């Protein structure tokens, strides 16, 4: 029995009603074979007994054995049927219920997966629409970003250049301050060199403060032709001004003045001129830097305005993109327990014709409806009050109209008694003013007629004066043009005369000997001093050298007049 139960348990584990029935049939066949073997063993045991007794009992034993076998078979069949029914019932109670439970679970999982799949599809559609929107704005956004990066780069470059220019301007400002200090130190040194109660203070001050131009002379190369040497000096024609006589007098040392003092003054003047030239150069550099800074500031403003414009375009594009992104349809799944109908009743399966509203929005609409109903009630009350007021005003109007009619009748009676007819009181009251106005208008017309001839005469005189003024203006403008032409001709003639005189002087000077550099660098003394007669005689022999520069005169051995 235990073996049978184990086999049954194994059959249950393997599953399937067909396999269990086959096992039962095999067991029944095995039991029948065992019963036959027992019968054969009993027969062999009874063979040793007597044949007679064996034969007599054999018939009885066979009958009893047949009956026992039949009973055992019936019992076994009943037992097997019972076991079969138990097994079938057990299979129905275990496998079917388990299968149904698993099937129900799988069905729920399928529904859940279908819901998620549908949600993912809707999400994918929404994302695809958003991607299409972003692709439409992609090229435009890239161009704007490139413009913005260029603007930022230009702005950074301009700021760096502006910072460099500011630093250079600060350095140049410090150098200008240093040069001013040096000029002040030179002035103090000149004042210290003069000392107290110097008789030549005014002369030396004029020499120190004299404005001169440093002449840069360029020596031309020497060319040997036919054994003759010609030297040409290229001099600037703008080295002198109209004050050459005064400058020449300042270059002459007065009597009693020490040469060392004059040399130191000239050296200080030379240093001062160099410092002033440096100041002029630095001032030009500062002005150029200021112009550069101004241009860079304007460029910075322009670049900033361009950057702001690009940023505004980007902001506008982002707004448009956000607007289109907001216009993309978004599907929100709702459960039936989240839906509540405004009217009482069950929720239908088809809700395509319904309008979905938020619960808070519905409450707000209810509140607004109540507010509108209250306002409507107030307006109705006001309307009823206005109707009552209208009725009252109509009654008052009727009473007033009756009273006005009575007063008009009384007024008519009074006018008939006094004037004998009906009179317009308004015209009667305004009559004096109207007569005065008419009188003034007539006076105005009369005066205009009287003075019209005089006005016409004055207008003709004004026109004649304007024409005369125009003629005089044209004549004066013609005279001015002729004067300008004459001045230009005079200027051209002066330039030609000066060029001719210079050519003559250069021809004369080319024949004279050139003195040494020591004579040219030494300061000239007063003509009254001893040893100055040779210079005066040489100067007397040159009457036409006044137009030459002082440097050229010193090299040729001549002095300016």
XYZ file of C-alpha atoms in Angstrom:
561
model
C 0.000 0.000 0.000
C 2.834 2.332 0.770
C 4.387 1.555 -2.578
C 1.037 2.245 -4.195
C 0.702 5.551 -2.362
C 4.236 6.520 -3.407
C 3.386 5.674 -6.982
C 0.222 7.708 -6.727
C 2.155 10.641 -5.289
C 4.673 10.310 -8.130
C 1.819 10.232 -10.585
C 0.333 13.350 -8.966
C 3.656 15.100 -9.211
C 3.994 14.148 -12.872
C 0.405 15.317 -13.410
C -2.251 14.121 -15.759
C -5.270 11.864 -15.172
C -4.410 9.528 -18.063
C -1.073 8.461 -16.586
C -2.714 7.714 -13.218
C -5.336 5.429 -14.824
C -2.649 3.563 -16.730
C -0.763 2.938 -13.493
C -3.950 1.616 -11.852
C -4.529 -0.830 -14.706
C -0.954 -2.073 -14.487
C -1.316 -2.652 -10.730
C -4.558 -4.624 -11.248
C -2.849 -6.863 -13.799
C 0.072 -7.433 -11.410
C -2.327 -8.442 -8.579
C -4.127 -10.899 -10.862
C -0.835 -12.526 -11.771
C 0.062 -12.799 -8.067
C -3.310 -14.444 -7.334
C -2.747 -16.983 -10.098
C 0.694 -17.768 -8.747
C -0.786 -18.357 -5.253
C -3.424 -20.677 -6.678
C -0.769 -22.641 -8.505
C 1.304 -22.923 -5.310
C -1.739 -24.166 -3.393
C -2.381 -26.732 -6.060
C 1.191 -28.004 -5.940
C 0.987 -28.264 -2.121
C -2.176 -30.323 -2.267
C -0.767 -32.713 -4.911
C 1.247 -34.618 -2.276
C -1.948 -35.552 -0.460
C -3.879 -38.317 -1.615
C -5.168 -38.202 -5.056
C -8.589 -39.129 -3.983
C -8.928 -36.610 -1.300
C -7.204 -34.150 -3.563
C -9.574 -34.687 -6.347
C -12.617 -34.414 -4.063
C -11.406 -31.312 -2.410
C -10.128 -29.810 -5.615
C -13.529 -29.207 -6.899
C -14.579 -27.613 -3.626
C -11.404 -25.528 -3.412
C -11.755 -24.370 -6.930
C -15.300 -23.234 -6.265
C -14.298 -21.475 -3.038
C -11.275 -19.925 -4.781
C -13.390 -18.689 -7.618
C -15.797 -17.051 -5.213
C -12.958 -15.500 -3.227
C -11.324 -14.217 -6.346
C -14.548 -12.655 -7.507
C -15.052 -10.991 -4.123
C -11.462 -9.783 -4.112
C -11.818 -8.461 -7.614
C -15.021 -6.649 -6.683
C -13.384 -5.247 -3.573
C -10.382 -4.183 -5.580
C -12.571 -2.573 -8.213
C -14.545 -0.723 -5.558
C -11.347 0.443 -3.921
C -9.836 1.528 -7.205
C -12.993 3.373 -8.190
C -12.938 5.152 -4.857
C -9.293 6.042 -5.301
C -10.001 7.203 -8.844
C -12.832 9.442 -7.669
C -10.615 10.805 -4.895
C -7.802 11.490 -7.321
C -10.105 13.193 -9.815
C -11.610 15.295 -7.059
C -8.152 16.154 -5.790
C -7.033 17.101 -9.286
C -10.075 19.275 -9.731
C -9.548 20.960 -6.381
C -5.804 21.592 -6.801
C -4.743 21.876 -10.443
C -7.832 23.617 -11.777
C -7.923 26.194 -9.008
C -4.208 26.805 -9.372
C -4.591 27.097 -13.135
C -7.482 29.519 -12.748
C -5.531 31.612 -10.265
C -2.491 31.746 -12.512
C -4.674 32.515 -15.521
C -6.358 35.361 -13.639
C -2.986 36.694 -12.537
C -1.687 36.580 -16.093
C -4.805 38.350 -17.300
C -4.253 41.136 -14.756
C -0.613 41.396 -15.789
C -1.689 41.591 -19.423
C -4.105 44.434 -18.637
C -1.420 46.276 -16.688
C 1.080 45.820 -19.520
C -1.485 46.961 -22.081
C -2.095 50.119 -20.054
C 1.624 50.800 -19.749
C 2.137 50.088 -23.451
C -0.623 52.510 -24.389
C 0.825 55.153 -22.071
C 4.273 54.645 -23.577
C 2.828 54.998 -27.078
C 1.141 58.263 -26.119
C 4.343 59.456 -24.471
C 6.292 58.495 -27.603
C 3.865 60.442 -29.805
C 4.189 63.480 -27.554
C 7.985 63.225 -27.620
C 7.973 62.892 -31.408
C 5.894 66.059 -31.726
C 8.255 67.868 -29.356
C 11.253 66.644 -31.372
C 9.674 67.996 -34.565
C 9.128 71.364 -32.868
C 12.733 71.425 -31.664
C 14.034 70.489 -35.114
C 12.130 73.402 -36.654
C 13.928 75.785 -34.298
C 17.313 74.001 -34.390
C 18.915 75.859 -37.314
C 17.620 79.220 -36.137
C 18.896 78.573 -32.624
C 22.332 77.544 -33.908
C 22.631 80.728 -35.986
C 21.597 82.888 -33.044
C 24.032 81.091 -30.744
C 26.839 81.669 -33.262
C 25.937 85.359 -33.458
C 25.855 85.584 -29.671
C 29.258 83.893 -29.344
C 30.718 86.272 -31.953
C 29.250 89.283 -30.147
C 30.628 88.071 -26.819
C 34.041 87.468 -28.376
C 34.085 90.938 -29.959
C 32.945 92.490 -26.698
C 35.732 90.732 -24.784
C 38.301 91.862 -27.353
C 37.053 95.456 -27.198
C 37.136 95.379 -23.395
C 40.709 94.062 -23.421
C 41.804 96.765 -25.881
C 39.994 99.399 -23.839
C 41.721 98.214 -20.682
C 45.108 98.309 -22.426
C 44.438 101.836 -23.709
C 43.404 102.967 -20.227
C 46.588 101.520 -18.769
C 48.676 103.239 -21.451
C 46.802 106.482 -20.800
C 47.587 106.217 -17.101
C 51.260 105.622 -17.903
C 51.344 108.564 -20.311
C 49.640 110.726 -17.703
C 52.340 109.809 -15.212
C 55.007 110.616 -17.833
C 53.344 113.979 -18.538
C 53.411 114.786 -14.832
C 57.099 113.807 -14.726
C 57.847 116.060 -17.721
C 56.021 118.961 -16.071
C 58.107 118.434 -12.951
C 61.279 118.439 -15.047
C 60.236 121.659 -16.817
C 59.497 123.209 -13.439
C 62.906 122.060 -12.208
C 64.572 123.666 -15.270
C 62.726 126.907 -14.573
C 63.849 126.786 -10.953
C 67.430 126.100 -12.084
C 67.275 129.095 -14.444
C 65.985 131.331 -11.659
C 68.741 130.047 -9.392
C 71.387 130.734 -12.072
C 70.202 134.349 -12.384
C 70.586 135.025 -8.710
C 69.409 138.258 -7.140
C 69.469 141.693 -8.805
C 70.798 140.417 -12.124
C 71.004 143.336 -14.632
C 70.419 141.002 -17.587
C 67.462 139.199 -16.066
C 64.982 140.483 -18.653
C 67.264 139.619 -21.591
C 68.105 136.153 -20.253
C 64.453 135.503 -19.462
C 63.557 136.352 -23.064
C 66.359 134.078 -24.286
C 65.202 131.261 -21.987
C 61.540 131.626 -22.930
C 62.233 132.096 -26.653
C 60.310 129.655 -28.828
C 62.643 128.091 -31.380
C 62.394 125.169 -33.755
C 65.039 122.506 -33.878
C 66.317 122.216 -37.426
C 67.415 118.818 -38.626
C 69.932 119.164 -41.379
C 70.533 116.368 -43.801
C 73.884 116.296 -45.583
C 73.717 115.195 -49.202
C 76.454 112.867 -50.542
C 79.366 114.437 -52.442
C 79.607 113.898 -56.167
C 82.924 114.510 -57.994
C 82.432 115.776 -61.544
C 85.322 117.372 -63.643
C 87.396 117.898 -60.449
C 84.787 120.132 -58.805
C 82.981 119.392 -55.500
C 79.404 120.640 -55.085
C 77.649 120.357 -51.707
C 73.868 120.820 -51.562
C 72.158 121.364 -48.202
C 68.421 120.560 -48.028
C 66.898 123.056 -45.609
C 63.313 123.429 -44.538
C 61.733 126.616 -45.823
C 59.458 126.942 -42.764
C 62.284 127.430 -40.189
C 61.635 131.141 -39.677
C 58.730 133.392 -38.894
C 58.190 137.102 -39.179
C 60.053 137.634 -35.862
C 63.546 136.880 -37.221
C 64.891 140.327 -36.363
C 63.928 139.955 -32.721
C 65.401 136.468 -32.626
C 68.659 137.744 -34.133
C 68.878 140.443 -31.493
C 68.357 137.831 -28.767
C 71.248 135.744 -30.164
C 73.681 138.697 -29.648
C 75.343 138.776 -26.199
C 75.056 142.221 -24.573
C 77.957 144.013 -22.949
C 78.837 142.901 -19.456
C 77.012 139.600 -19.727
C 79.114 136.579 -18.859
C 79.484 134.035 -21.659
C 79.093 131.196 -19.149
C 75.747 132.576 -17.991
C 74.567 132.929 -21.589
C 75.784 129.417 -22.460
C 74.042 127.936 -19.411
C 70.871 129.826 -20.351
C 71.097 128.523 -23.913
C 71.682 125.002 -22.608
C 68.678 125.313 -20.280
C 66.631 126.646 -23.191
C 67.755 123.687 -25.293
C 66.729 121.289 -22.514
C 63.429 123.127 -22.102
C 62.728 122.888 -25.837
C 63.496 119.175 -25.758
C 61.158 118.694 -22.814
C 58.456 120.740 -24.521
C 58.847 118.641 -27.663
C 58.552 115.529 -25.536
C 55.459 117.029 -23.931
C 53.999 117.736 -27.382
C 54.726 114.171 -28.482
C 53.264 112.748 -25.301
C 50.250 115.027 -25.671
C 49.737 113.762 -29.221
C 50.036 110.198 -27.986
C 47.541 110.941 -25.214
C 45.135 112.517 -27.699
C 45.507 109.497 -29.981
C 44.855 107.203 -27.013
C 41.806 109.250 -26.059
C 40.521 109.003 -29.628
C 41.145 105.258 -29.559
C 39.340 104.996 -26.223
C 36.407 107.003 -27.594
C 36.219 104.827 -30.702
C 36.511 101.678 -28.565
C 33.766 102.917 -26.247
C 31.519 103.584 -29.238
C 32.389 100.155 -30.600
C 31.644 98.648 -27.192
C 28.234 100.318 -27.162
C 27.587 99.049 -30.689
C 28.661 95.508 -29.788
C 26.566 95.590 -26.611
C 23.545 96.770 -28.569
C 24.108 93.965 -31.073
C 24.470 91.455 -28.236
C 21.271 92.712 -26.604
C 19.486 92.439 -29.955
C 20.700 88.852 -30.387
C 19.678 88.016 -26.816
C 16.258 89.542 -27.481
C 15.969 87.400 -30.617
C 16.932 84.317 -28.609
C 14.400 85.194 -25.927
C 11.715 85.700 -28.586
C 12.630 82.392 -30.203
C 12.458 80.645 -26.809
C 9.032 82.143 -26.218
C 7.826 80.954 -29.623
C 9.318 77.523 -28.998
C 7.721 77.335 -25.554
C 4.388 78.412 -27.040
C 4.538 75.682 -29.669
C 5.635 73.169 -27.034
C 2.637 74.176 -24.944
C 0.391 73.634 -27.965
C 1.481 69.986 -28.191
C -1.407 67.781 -27.085
C -0.820 65.834 -23.883
C -3.054 62.855 -23.032
C -3.650 62.193 -19.346
C -5.165 58.823 -18.415
C -7.936 58.864 -15.844
C -9.500 56.067 -13.901
C -13.250 55.709 -13.665
C -13.132 56.275 -9.927
C -11.502 59.660 -10.625
C -14.442 60.757 -12.791
C -17.582 62.161 -11.223
C -20.554 63.258 -13.275
C -22.122 66.608 -12.578
C -25.560 65.035 -12.834
C -26.316 62.072 -10.647
C -26.031 58.734 -12.362
C -23.588 55.937 -13.182
C -20.432 56.617 -15.187
C -20.873 55.523 -18.788
C -18.284 53.520 -20.688
C -18.226 55.978 -23.626
C -17.148 59.441 -22.432
C -16.220 60.925 -25.833
C -19.094 63.453 -25.735
C -18.293 64.630 -22.197
C -16.235 67.637 -21.134
C -13.578 66.983 -18.493
C -13.075 69.725 -15.909
C -10.939 69.967 -12.838
C -12.815 69.748 -9.584
C -11.353 73.033 -8.332
C -12.305 74.667 -11.621
C -15.835 73.353 -11.186
C -15.977 74.801 -7.670
C -14.685 78.124 -8.981
C -17.340 78.150 -11.690
C -20.012 77.420 -9.079
C -18.761 80.338 -6.990
C -18.735 82.577 -10.066
C -22.299 81.506 -10.904
C -23.398 82.377 -7.382
C -21.621 85.747 -7.648
C -23.308 86.467 -10.981
C -26.676 85.512 -9.546
C -26.111 87.904 -6.632
C -25.078 90.680 -9.069
C -28.146 89.959 -11.185
C -30.331 90.250 -8.116
C -28.737 93.605 -7.239
C -29.280 94.864 -10.783
C -32.920 93.778 -10.659
C -33.408 95.657 -7.396
C -31.713 98.722 -8.905
C -33.929 98.426 -11.983
C -37.080 98.372 -9.836
C -35.846 101.411 -7.901
C -35.123 103.242 -11.168
C -38.620 102.423 -12.428
C -40.142 103.901 -9.291
C -37.939 106.983 -9.634
C -38.957 107.334 -13.286
C -42.635 107.253 -12.358
C -42.061 109.888 -9.706
C -40.112 112.114 -12.124
C -42.853 111.791 -14.734
C -45.401 112.942 -12.198
C -43.162 115.881 -11.214
C -42.674 116.756 -14.884
C -46.389 116.804 -15.456
C -46.888 119.128 -12.481
C -44.035 121.409 -13.625
C -45.355 121.551 -17.185
C -48.766 122.654 -15.875
C -47.087 125.357 -13.808
C -44.954 126.499 -16.789
C -48.051 126.806 -18.950
C -49.701 128.916 -16.288
C -46.650 131.194 -16.074
C -46.444 131.543 -19.872
C -50.094 132.536 -20.018
C -49.553 135.101 -17.292
C -46.435 136.442 -19.127
C -48.429 136.798 -22.333
C -51.125 138.701 -20.481
C -48.566 141.042 -18.945
C -46.864 141.695 -22.343
C -50.230 142.430 -23.940
C -51.060 144.864 -21.150
C -47.688 146.638 -21.335
C -46.593 146.430 -25.004
C -49.872 145.585 -26.677
C -48.255 142.613 -28.430
C -45.957 139.654 -27.766
C -42.282 140.623 -27.604
C -39.115 138.468 -27.816
C -37.476 139.195 -24.479
C -34.089 137.680 -25.422
C -33.788 139.896 -28.511
C -34.878 142.862 -26.448
C -32.185 142.192 -23.838
C -29.371 141.722 -26.402
C -30.303 144.632 -28.666
C -27.879 147.308 -27.267
C -24.865 145.020 -27.568
C -25.699 144.095 -31.132
C -25.963 147.752 -32.214
C -22.570 148.545 -30.690
C -21.040 145.579 -32.498
C -22.480 146.702 -35.807
C -21.111 150.192 -35.258
C -17.637 148.808 -34.594
C -17.749 146.645 -37.701
C -18.716 149.660 -39.830
C -15.878 151.662 -38.296
C -13.473 148.828 -39.099
C -14.569 148.715 -42.741
C -14.225 152.496 -43.045
C -10.714 152.490 -41.558
C -9.608 149.652 -43.825
C -10.857 151.543 -46.877
C -9.121 154.736 -45.742
C -5.734 153.093 -45.082
C -5.734 150.603 -47.948
C -3.906 152.999 -50.294
C -1.312 153.771 -47.657
C -0.743 150.054 -46.992
C -0.278 149.374 -50.700
C 2.233 152.239 -50.941
C 4.182 150.879 -47.963
C 4.210 147.382 -49.447
C 5.632 148.710 -52.726
C 8.341 150.585 -50.787
C 9.232 147.417 -48.883
C 9.523 145.466 -52.147
C 11.772 148.137 -53.661
C 13.975 148.152 -50.559
C 14.298 144.367 -50.694
C 15.313 144.425 -54.360
C 17.898 147.159 -53.639
C 19.234 145.117 -50.731
C 19.588 142.073 -52.961
C 21.495 144.110 -55.555
C 23.874 145.523 -52.936
C 24.403 142.057 -51.478
C 25.290 140.635 -54.875
C 27.661 143.550 -55.602
C 29.392 143.098 -52.229
C 29.726 139.353 -52.803
C 31.312 140.021 -56.214
C 33.727 142.488 -54.602
C 34.633 139.909 -51.967
C 35.325 137.310 -54.641
C 37.565 139.737 -56.561
C 39.379 140.655 -53.312
C 39.994 136.963 -52.579
C 41.337 136.446 -56.092
C 43.654 139.459 -55.744
C 44.922 138.184 -52.384
C 45.671 134.783 -53.891
C 47.503 136.435 -56.795
C 49.497 138.578 -54.329
C 50.398 135.475 -52.329
C 51.551 133.673 -55.469
C 53.656 136.697 -56.530
C 55.279 136.907 -53.081
C 56.095 133.206 -53.214
C 57.671 133.602 -56.676
C 59.707 136.650 -55.531
C 60.971 134.844 -52.433
C 61.926 131.766 -54.474
C 63.833 133.932 -56.962
C 65.678 135.759 -54.160
C 66.609 132.431 -52.562
C 67.990 131.122 -55.846
C 70.091 134.289 -56.241
C 71.405 134.058 -52.668
C 72.305 130.385 -53.037
C 74.232 131.240 -56.226
C 76.203 133.956 -54.400
C 76.823 131.890 -51.273
C 78.078 128.912 -53.252
C 81.206 130.933 -54.143
C 82.050 131.838 -50.544
C 84.058 129.651 -48.127
C 82.257 127.680 -45.397
C 83.553 128.526 -41.868
C 84.383 125.916 -39.198
C 81.816 124.468 -36.832
C 83.345 126.327 -33.885
C 82.495 129.726 -35.360
C 78.937 128.622 -36.085
C 78.366 127.335 -32.543
C 79.821 130.327 -30.665
C 77.367 133.116 -29.697
C 77.807 136.418 -31.473
C 78.895 139.493 -29.555
C 77.649 143.043 -29.657
C 78.718 145.037 -32.766
C 80.197 147.694 -30.516
C 82.589 145.236 -28.891
C 86.182 144.999 -30.134
C 86.789 142.540 -32.935
C 83.295 142.833 -34.350
C 84.203 145.105 -37.260
C 84.992 142.251 -39.616
C 81.562 140.745 -39.150
C 79.889 144.102 -39.753
C 81.906 144.679 -42.923
C 81.044 141.241 -44.128
C 77.440 141.935 -43.328
C 77.650 145.254 -45.172
C 78.833 143.462 -48.283
C 75.677 141.326 -48.230
C 72.546 143.408 -48.538
C 70.340 140.690 -49.962
C 71.012 137.982 -47.342
C 68.147 139.048 -45.071
C 65.832 136.354 -46.373
C 68.277 133.530 -45.572
C 67.943 131.430 -42.425
C 70.299 132.256 -39.520
C 71.953 128.847 -39.716
C 72.771 129.330 -43.380
C 74.159 132.831 -42.692
C 76.425 131.511 -39.934
C 77.833 128.826 -42.202
C 78.475 131.390 -44.993
C 80.144 133.866 -42.614
C 77.264 136.363 -42.759
C 74.981 137.738 -40.065
C 71.331 138.624 -40.510
C 70.475 142.335 -40.360
